[in-house]
Amino acid sequence: MAQFSTKCLIIGSGPAGYTAAIYAARANLKPLLLEGPVPGGQLTTTTEVENFPGYPNGVMGPQLMEDLRSQAQRFDADLRTGLATAVDFAKRPLEVTVDGRDTVLAETVIIATGATARYLGLDDEQKYLGMGVSACATCDGFFYRNRTVAVVGGGDTACEEALYLATLAEKVYLIVRKPYLRASKVMQKRVLENPKIQILFNTNTLGLFGEEVVEGAHLVEHAGTDKEDKFDIAIDGFFLAIGHTPNTEIFKGSLDMDEAGFIKVKGSSTATSVPGVFAAGDVADPDYKQAVVAAGSGCRAALDAERFILENE
């Protein structure tokens, strides 16, 4: 077992975590960043990113994260492989256990552990991830202009994604496992009235097919009933819109969260319910889930942490 001390501990290595490290390091906080199980976060599984500022010709997701990581290293941020496995925010300094054995004592903690998109659990989802399968229409919809796509889900998020994709794609299937939409009435109306969107009620996805990229989906209607009907649809893109799960398990009981598990922050700041603990990126953002928004909140968290340290010296 080893013990380390730092003015600023950053947990997570997506756009929020690396940006927080850049700002904290430039403020001479000498931050220690735990990169977690997937350094770079969700963007490392993304192909081309075209909507992150500063890359006029687009950039591959892994390259974008490597650029952010290198920038943090340039300012001597201490980036370490490790997974936060427990926290004790009831004491000062704040205490975080790493990999179940080491301990970090920190004056401030920035949580940037992100959120994980929910998938159906099909093997084909991983097979075609980045090759037709996506959990972010805003991120990847541009690549499906004048093509045919499918969105899975029946809530507001799914309807929003279907409507967004309908502005780009030639046709959008909305695959809904229930016989109705769970979305708000206004969203239902917009989807039902959009001529580009075809809703497939009582329908589940059995699998996807295609040579190297998604070319279609195997579906079943009224599964397990005497009206069961299996059929295929030809699609170029398959979008999951069944929600995200924030990576906040180890913080339950220590921080205030909403019903879905997203960390609550105070007002326009990144401050959580515990003084000196800040949350940035998707872990505290149930709405936007965009890399540039996460990066901006990482900046804010670092500035909030710096201010907290100055005010409590």
GROMACS .gro file of C-alpha atoms in nm:
model
  313
    1MET     CA    1   0.000   0.000   0.000
    2ALA     CA    2   0.113   0.351  -0.084
    3GLN     CA    3  -0.016   0.693   0.011
    4PHE     CA    4   0.000   1.007  -0.201
    5SER     CA    5  -0.100   1.368  -0.136
    6THR     CA    6  -0.212   1.631  -0.385
    7LYS     CA    7  -0.384   1.966  -0.396
    8CYS     CA    8  -0.610   1.846  -0.674
    9LEU     CA    9  -0.710   1.490  -0.761
   10ILE     CA   10  -0.892   1.437  -1.091
   11ILE     CA   11  -1.081   1.111  -1.135
   12GLY     CA   12  -1.144   1.031  -1.501
   13SER     CA   13  -0.970   1.091  -1.831
   14GLY     CA   14  -1.226   1.199  -2.088
   15PRO     CA   15  -1.247   1.554  -2.228
   16ALA     CA   16  -1.357   1.685  -1.887
   17GLY     CA   17  -1.077   1.515  -1.695
   18TYR     CA   18  -0.794   1.608  -1.930
   19THR     CA   19  -0.917   1.967  -1.965
   20ALA     CA   20  -0.939   1.999  -1.587
   21ALA     CA   21  -0.581   1.868  -1.569
   22ILE     CA   22  -0.462   2.128  -1.821
   23TYR     CA   23  -0.615   2.416  -1.626
   24ALA     CA   24  -0.520   2.283  -1.283
   25ALA     CA   25  -0.161   2.223  -1.392
   26ARG     CA   26  -0.130   2.572  -1.540
   27ALA     CA   27  -0.257   2.707  -1.206
   28ASN     CA   28   0.033   2.526  -1.036
   29LEU     CA   29  -0.198   2.292  -0.846
   30LYS     CA   30   0.018   1.998  -0.955
   31PRO     CA   31  -0.289   1.779  -1.021
   32LEU     CA   32  -0.285   1.402  -1.004
   33LEU     CA   33  -0.519   1.240  -1.257
   34LEU     CA   34  -0.642   0.881  -1.241
   35GLU     CA   35  -0.706   0.765  -1.597
   36GLY     CA   36  -0.939   0.481  -1.504
   37PRO     CA   37  -1.003   0.159  -1.697
   38VAL     CA   38  -1.034   0.330  -2.038
   39PRO     CA   39  -0.792   0.625  -2.074
   40GLY     CA   40  -0.962   0.878  -2.297
   41GLY     CA   41  -1.314   0.763  -2.218
   42GLN     CA   42  -1.597   0.712  -2.467
   43LEU     CA   43  -1.428   0.902  -2.749
   44THR     CA   44  -1.165   0.631  -2.782
   45THR     CA   45  -1.438   0.411  -2.932
   46THR     CA   46  -1.549   0.681  -3.177
   47THR     CA   47  -1.423   0.709  -3.532
   48GLU     CA   48  -1.419   1.059  -3.683
   49VAL     CA   49  -1.513   1.360  -3.470
   50GLU     CA   50  -1.614   1.661  -3.678
   51ASN     CA   51  -1.773   1.890  -3.420
   52PHE     CA   52  -1.486   1.954  -3.177
   53PRO     CA   53  -1.348   2.309  -3.222
   54GLY     CA   54  -1.000   2.343  -3.364
   55TYR     CA   55  -1.015   2.049  -3.606
   56PRO     CA   56  -1.153   2.191  -3.933
   57ASN     CA   57  -1.097   1.864  -4.116
   58GLY     CA   58  -1.220   1.644  -3.832
   59VAL     CA   59  -1.014   1.415  -3.610
   60MET     CA   60  -1.033   1.052  -3.506
   61GLY     CA   61  -1.165   1.008  -3.152
   62PRO     CA   62  -0.852   0.834  -3.015
   63GLN     CA   63  -0.630   1.103  -3.169
   64LEU     CA   64  -0.837   1.381  -3.013
   65MET     CA   65  -0.799   1.225  -2.671
   66GLU     CA   66  -0.427   1.169  -2.721
   67ASP     CA   67  -0.392   1.538  -2.811
   68LEU     CA   68  -0.573   1.642  -2.493
   69ARG     CA   69  -0.363   1.400  -2.290
   70SER     CA   70  -0.038   1.532  -2.438
   71GLN     CA   71  -0.143   1.888  -2.363
   72ALA     CA   72  -0.204   1.799  -1.999
   73GLN     CA   73   0.137   1.629  -1.982
   74ARG     CA   74   0.301   1.938  -2.133
   75PHE     CA   75   0.207   2.129  -1.818
   76ASP     CA   76   0.334   1.847  -1.594
   77ALA     CA   77   0.001   1.704  -1.485
   78ASP     CA   78   0.067   1.374  -1.309
   79LEU     CA   79  -0.128   1.119  -1.515
   80ARG     CA   80  -0.147   0.773  -1.362
   81THR     CA   81  -0.307   0.444  -1.446
   82GLY     CA   82  -0.553   0.358  -1.172
   83LEU     CA   83  -0.916   0.308  -1.082
   84ALA     CA   84  -1.082   0.487  -0.792
   85THR     CA   85  -1.253   0.212  -0.592
   86ALA     CA   86  -1.371   0.391  -0.276
   87VAL     CA   87  -1.396   0.742  -0.132
   88ASP     CA   88  -1.423   0.902   0.209
   89PHE     CA   89  -1.543   1.259   0.173
   90ALA     CA   90  -1.639   1.290   0.541
   91LYS     CA   91  -1.285   1.381   0.642
   92ARG     CA   92  -1.023   1.635   0.545
   93PRO     CA   93  -0.815   1.592   0.349
   94LEU     CA   94  -1.048   1.405   0.117
   95GLU     CA   95  -0.954   1.040   0.081
   96VAL     CA   96  -0.975   0.823  -0.231
   97THR     CA   97  -0.875   0.459  -0.251
   98VAL     CA   98  -0.710   0.347  -0.577
   99ASP     CA   99  -0.727  -0.009  -0.708
  100GLY     CA  100  -0.842  -0.124  -0.364
  101ARG     CA  101  -0.504  -0.067  -0.203
  102ASP     CA  102  -0.337   0.275  -0.247
  103THR     CA  103  -0.467   0.598  -0.094
  104VAL     CA  104  -0.471   0.953  -0.228
  105LEU     CA  105  -0.523   1.241   0.014
  106ALA     CA  106  -0.648   1.551  -0.167
  107GLU     CA  107  -0.744   1.907  -0.083
  108THR     CA  108  -0.986   1.905  -0.376
  109VAL     CA  109  -1.133   1.633  -0.597
  110ILE     CA  110  -1.271   1.675  -0.948
  111ILE     CA  111  -1.496   1.388  -1.053
  112ALA     CA  112  -1.496   1.336  -1.430
  113THR     CA  113  -1.586   0.968  -1.453
  114GLY     CA  114  -1.837   1.019  -1.734
  115ALA     CA  115  -2.144   0.816  -1.822
  116THR     CA  116  -2.188   0.493  -2.013
  117ALA     CA  117  -2.443   0.464  -2.291
  118ARG     CA  118  -2.690   0.182  -2.242
  119TYR     CA  119  -2.689  -0.087  -2.508
  120LEU     CA  120  -2.927  -0.371  -2.582
  121GLY     CA  121  -2.662  -0.630  -2.501
  122LEU     CA  122  -2.633  -0.772  -2.852
  123ASP     CA  123  -2.297  -0.907  -2.964
  124ASP     CA  124  -2.348  -0.722  -3.293
  125GLU     CA  125  -2.349  -0.387  -3.114
  126GLN     CA  126  -1.984  -0.430  -3.023
  127LYS     CA  127  -1.901  -0.588  -3.358
  128TYR     CA  128  -2.024  -0.282  -3.548
  129LEU     CA  129  -1.940  -0.015  -3.289
  130GLY     CA  130  -1.818   0.285  -3.486
  131MET     CA  131  -1.908   0.101  -3.807
  132GLY     CA  132  -2.277   0.186  -3.810
  133VAL     CA  133  -2.361   0.153  -3.440
  134SER     CA  134  -2.367   0.473  -3.236
  135ALA     CA  135  -2.514   0.603  -2.912
  136CYS     CA  136  -2.497   0.969  -3.017
  137ALA     CA  137  -2.695   1.103  -3.310
  138THR     CA  138  -2.561   1.454  -3.260
  139CYS     CA  139  -2.206   1.320  -3.281
  140ASP     CA  140  -2.244   1.083  -3.576
  141GLY     CA  141  -2.564   1.173  -3.759
  142PHE     CA  142  -2.379   1.390  -4.009
  143PHE     CA  143  -2.225   1.076  -4.163
  144TYR     CA  144  -2.569   0.944  -4.257
  145ARG     CA  145  -2.695   1.223  -4.479
  146ASN     CA  146  -2.945   1.095  -4.735
  147ARG     CA  147  -2.920   0.742  -4.595
  148THR     CA  148  -3.147   0.515  -4.391
  149VAL     CA  149  -3.104   0.479  -4.016
  150ALA     CA  150  -3.281   0.330  -3.717
  151VAL     CA  151  -3.318   0.466  -3.364
  152VAL     CA  152  -3.397   0.238  -3.069
  153GLY     CA  153  -3.607   0.381  -2.788
  154GLY     CA  154  -3.944   0.533  -2.710
  155GLY     CA  155  -3.871   0.821  -2.473
  156ASP     CA  156  -3.795   1.188  -2.526
  157THR     CA  157  -3.430   1.120  -2.605
  158ALA     CA  158  -3.517   0.869  -2.876
  159CYS     CA  159  -3.771   1.103  -3.029
  160GLU     CA  160  -3.526   1.393  -3.022
  161GLU     CA  161  -3.261   1.179  -3.190
  162ALA     CA  162  -3.508   1.056  -3.452
  163LEU     CA  163  -3.617   1.412  -3.530
  164TYR     CA  164  -3.258   1.530  -3.552
  165LEU     CA  165  -3.163   1.243  -3.782
  166ALA     CA  166  -3.469   1.313  -3.997
  167THR     CA  167  -3.312   1.648  -4.088
  168LEU     CA  168  -3.018   1.459  -4.236
  169ALA     CA  169  -3.123   1.108  -4.334
  170GLU     CA  170  -3.357   0.998  -4.611
  171LYS     CA  171  -3.554   0.769  -4.378
  172VAL     CA  172  -3.558   0.701  -4.004
  173TYR     CA  173  -3.702   0.392  -3.837
  174LEU     CA  174  -3.794   0.435  -3.470
  175ILE     CA  175  -3.785   0.092  -3.307
  176VAL     CA  176  -4.009   0.088  -2.998
  177ARG     CA  177  -4.053  -0.227  -2.790
  178LYS     CA  178  -4.379  -0.107  -2.635
  179PRO     CA  179  -4.709  -0.038  -2.817
  180TYR     CA  180  -4.675   0.333  -2.736
  181LEU     CA  181  -4.420   0.614  -2.702
  182ARG     CA  182  -4.313   0.721  -2.352
  183ALA     CA  183  -4.210   1.064  -2.477
  184SER     CA  184  -4.393   1.384  -2.392
  185LYS     CA  185  -4.705   1.462  -2.594
  186VAL     CA  186  -4.536   1.737  -2.792
  187MET     CA  187  -4.247   1.509  -2.888
  188GLN     CA  188  -4.489   1.232  -2.986
  189LYS     CA  189  -4.679   1.473  -3.208
  190ARG     CA  190  -4.363   1.588  -3.385
  191VAL     CA  191  -4.246   1.234  -3.450
  192LEU     CA  192  -4.584   1.107  -3.565
  193GLU     CA  193  -4.622   1.398  -3.806
  194ASN     CA  194  -4.274   1.369  -3.956
  195PRO     CA  195  -4.302   1.196  -4.296
  196LYS     CA  196  -3.942   1.069  -4.278
  197ILE     CA  197  -3.996   0.875  -3.954
  198GLN     CA  198  -4.159   0.532  -3.948
  199ILE     CA  199  -4.238   0.398  -3.601
  200LEU     CA  200  -4.215   0.023  -3.547
  201PHE     CA  201  -4.417  -0.046  -3.231
  202ASN     CA  202  -4.402  -0.374  -3.035
  203THR     CA  203  -4.066  -0.440  -3.199
  204ASN     CA  204  -3.734  -0.569  -3.064
  205THR     CA  205  -3.395  -0.597  -3.231
  206LEU     CA  206  -3.255  -0.949  -3.261
  207GLY     CA  207  -2.929  -0.860  -3.433
  208LEU     CA  208  -2.751  -0.664  -3.703
  209PHE     CA  209  -2.591  -0.775  -4.027
  210GLY     CA  210  -2.346  -0.648  -4.287
  211GLU     CA  211  -2.012  -0.736  -4.443
  212GLU     CA  212  -1.789  -0.477  -4.273
  213VAL     CA  213  -2.041  -0.212  -4.172
  214VAL     CA  214  -2.406  -0.221  -4.070
  215GLU     CA  215  -2.629  -0.300  -4.367
  216GLY     CA  216  -2.946  -0.405  -4.186
  217ALA     CA  217  -3.118  -0.525  -3.871
  218HIS     CA  218  -3.303  -0.844  -3.778
  219LEU     CA  219  -3.624  -0.749  -3.596
  220VAL     CA  220  -3.915  -0.926  -3.431
  221GLU     CA  221  -4.264  -0.786  -3.382
  222HIS     CA  222  -4.492  -0.907  -3.101
  223ALA     CA  223  -4.221  -1.141  -2.968
  224GLY     CA  224  -4.349  -1.443  -2.777
  225THR     CA  225  -4.709  -1.409  -2.891
  226ASP     CA  226  -4.920  -1.579  -3.156
  227LYS     CA  227  -4.867  -1.267  -3.369
  228GLU     CA  228  -4.487  -1.296  -3.361
  229ASP     CA  229  -4.330  -1.187  -3.690
  230LYS     CA  230  -3.958  -1.177  -3.770
  231PHE     CA  231  -3.837  -0.951  -4.048
  232ASP     CA  232  -3.535  -0.753  -4.167
  233ILE     CA  233  -3.489  -0.386  -4.251
  234ALA     CA  234  -3.210  -0.235  -4.459
  235ILE     CA  235  -3.029   0.041  -4.271
  236ASP     CA  236  -2.693   0.216  -4.277
  237GLY     CA  237  -2.687   0.332  -3.916
  238PHE     CA  238  -2.820   0.196  -3.585
  239PHE     CA  239  -2.855   0.449  -3.303
  240LEU     CA  240  -2.915   0.357  -2.938
  241ALA     CA  241  -3.125   0.609  -2.747
  242ILE     CA  242  -3.222   0.418  -2.435
  243GLY     CA  243  -3.033   0.636  -2.190
  244HIS     CA  244  -2.697   0.669  -2.018
  245THR     CA  245  -2.580   0.538  -1.683
  246PRO     CA  246  -2.351   0.781  -1.496
  247ASN     CA  247  -2.038   0.621  -1.356
  248THR     CA  248  -2.110   0.724  -0.998
  249GLU     CA  249  -2.144   0.398  -0.809
  250ILE     CA  250  -1.856   0.463  -0.567
  251PHE     CA  251  -1.990   0.810  -0.481
  252LYS     CA  252  -2.336   0.695  -0.372
  253GLY     CA  253  -2.396   0.791  -0.013
  254SER     CA  254  -2.120   1.052  -0.028
  255LEU     CA  255  -2.267   1.305  -0.274
  256ASP     CA  256  -2.614   1.428  -0.363
  257MET     CA  257  -2.740   1.276  -0.689
  258ASP     CA  258  -3.059   1.283  -0.892
  259GLU     CA  259  -3.283   0.982  -0.942
  260ALA     CA  260  -3.078   0.861  -1.237
  261GLY     CA  261  -2.751   0.880  -1.045
  262PHE     CA  262  -2.609   1.199  -1.200
  263ILE     CA  263  -2.418   1.413  -0.950
  264LYS     CA  264  -2.597   1.733  -0.852
  265VAL     CA  265  -2.400   2.058  -0.873
  266LYS     CA  266  -2.480   2.393  -0.717
  267GLY     CA  267  -2.614   2.663  -0.946
  268SER     CA  268  -2.383   2.753  -1.232
  269SER     CA  269  -2.077   2.611  -1.055
  270THR     CA  270  -1.937   2.258  -1.056
  271ALA     CA  271  -1.949   2.237  -0.675
  272THR     CA  272  -2.114   1.927  -0.531
  273SER     CA  273  -2.278   1.877  -0.192
  274VAL     CA  274  -1.932   1.825  -0.034
  275PRO     CA  275  -1.701   2.128  -0.004
  276GLY     CA  276  -1.390   2.080  -0.217
  277VAL     CA  277  -1.547   1.815  -0.442
  278PHE     CA  278  -1.643   1.917  -0.794
  279ALA     CA  279  -1.809   1.731  -1.082
  280ALA     CA  280  -1.745   1.784  -1.452
  281GLY     CA  281  -1.858   1.631  -1.779
  282ASP     CA  282  -2.121   1.367  -1.842
  283VAL     CA  283  -2.118   1.249  -1.481
  284ALA     CA  284  -2.312   1.566  -1.393
  285ASP     CA  285  -2.478   1.626  -1.730
  286PRO     CA  286  -2.796   1.431  -1.812
  287ASP     CA  287  -2.876   1.659  -2.105
  288TYR     CA  288  -2.599   1.751  -2.350
  289LYS     CA  289  -2.340   1.470  -2.351
  290GLN     CA  290  -2.105   1.645  -2.592
  291ALA     CA  291  -1.726   1.642  -2.578
  292VAL     CA  292  -1.694   2.018  -2.608
  293VAL     CA  293  -1.946   2.071  -2.325
  294ALA     CA  294  -1.756   1.822  -2.108
  295ALA     CA  295  -1.426   1.996  -2.183
  296GLY     CA  296  -1.577   2.332  -2.088
  297SER     CA  297  -1.705   2.196  -1.758
  298GLY     CA  298  -1.360   2.050  -1.690
  299CYS     CA  299  -1.219   2.399  -1.723
  300ARG     CA  300  -1.483   2.534  -1.485
  301ALA     CA  301  -1.414   2.259  -1.231
  302ALA     CA  302  -1.042   2.337  -1.228
  303LEU     CA  303  -1.113   2.708  -1.179
  304ASP     CA  304  -1.358   2.625  -0.901
  305ALA     CA  305  -1.099   2.399  -0.735
  306GLU     CA  306  -0.831   2.668  -0.759
  307ARG     CA  307  -1.067   2.924  -0.604
  308PHE     CA  308  -1.158   2.682  -0.323
  309ILE     CA  309  -0.792   2.623  -0.238
  310LEU     CA  310  -0.712   2.997  -0.235
  311GLU     CA  311  -1.010   3.073  -0.011
  312ASN     CA  312  -0.926   2.796   0.235
  313GLU     CA  313  -0.552   2.831   0.270
   0.00000   0.00000   0.00000
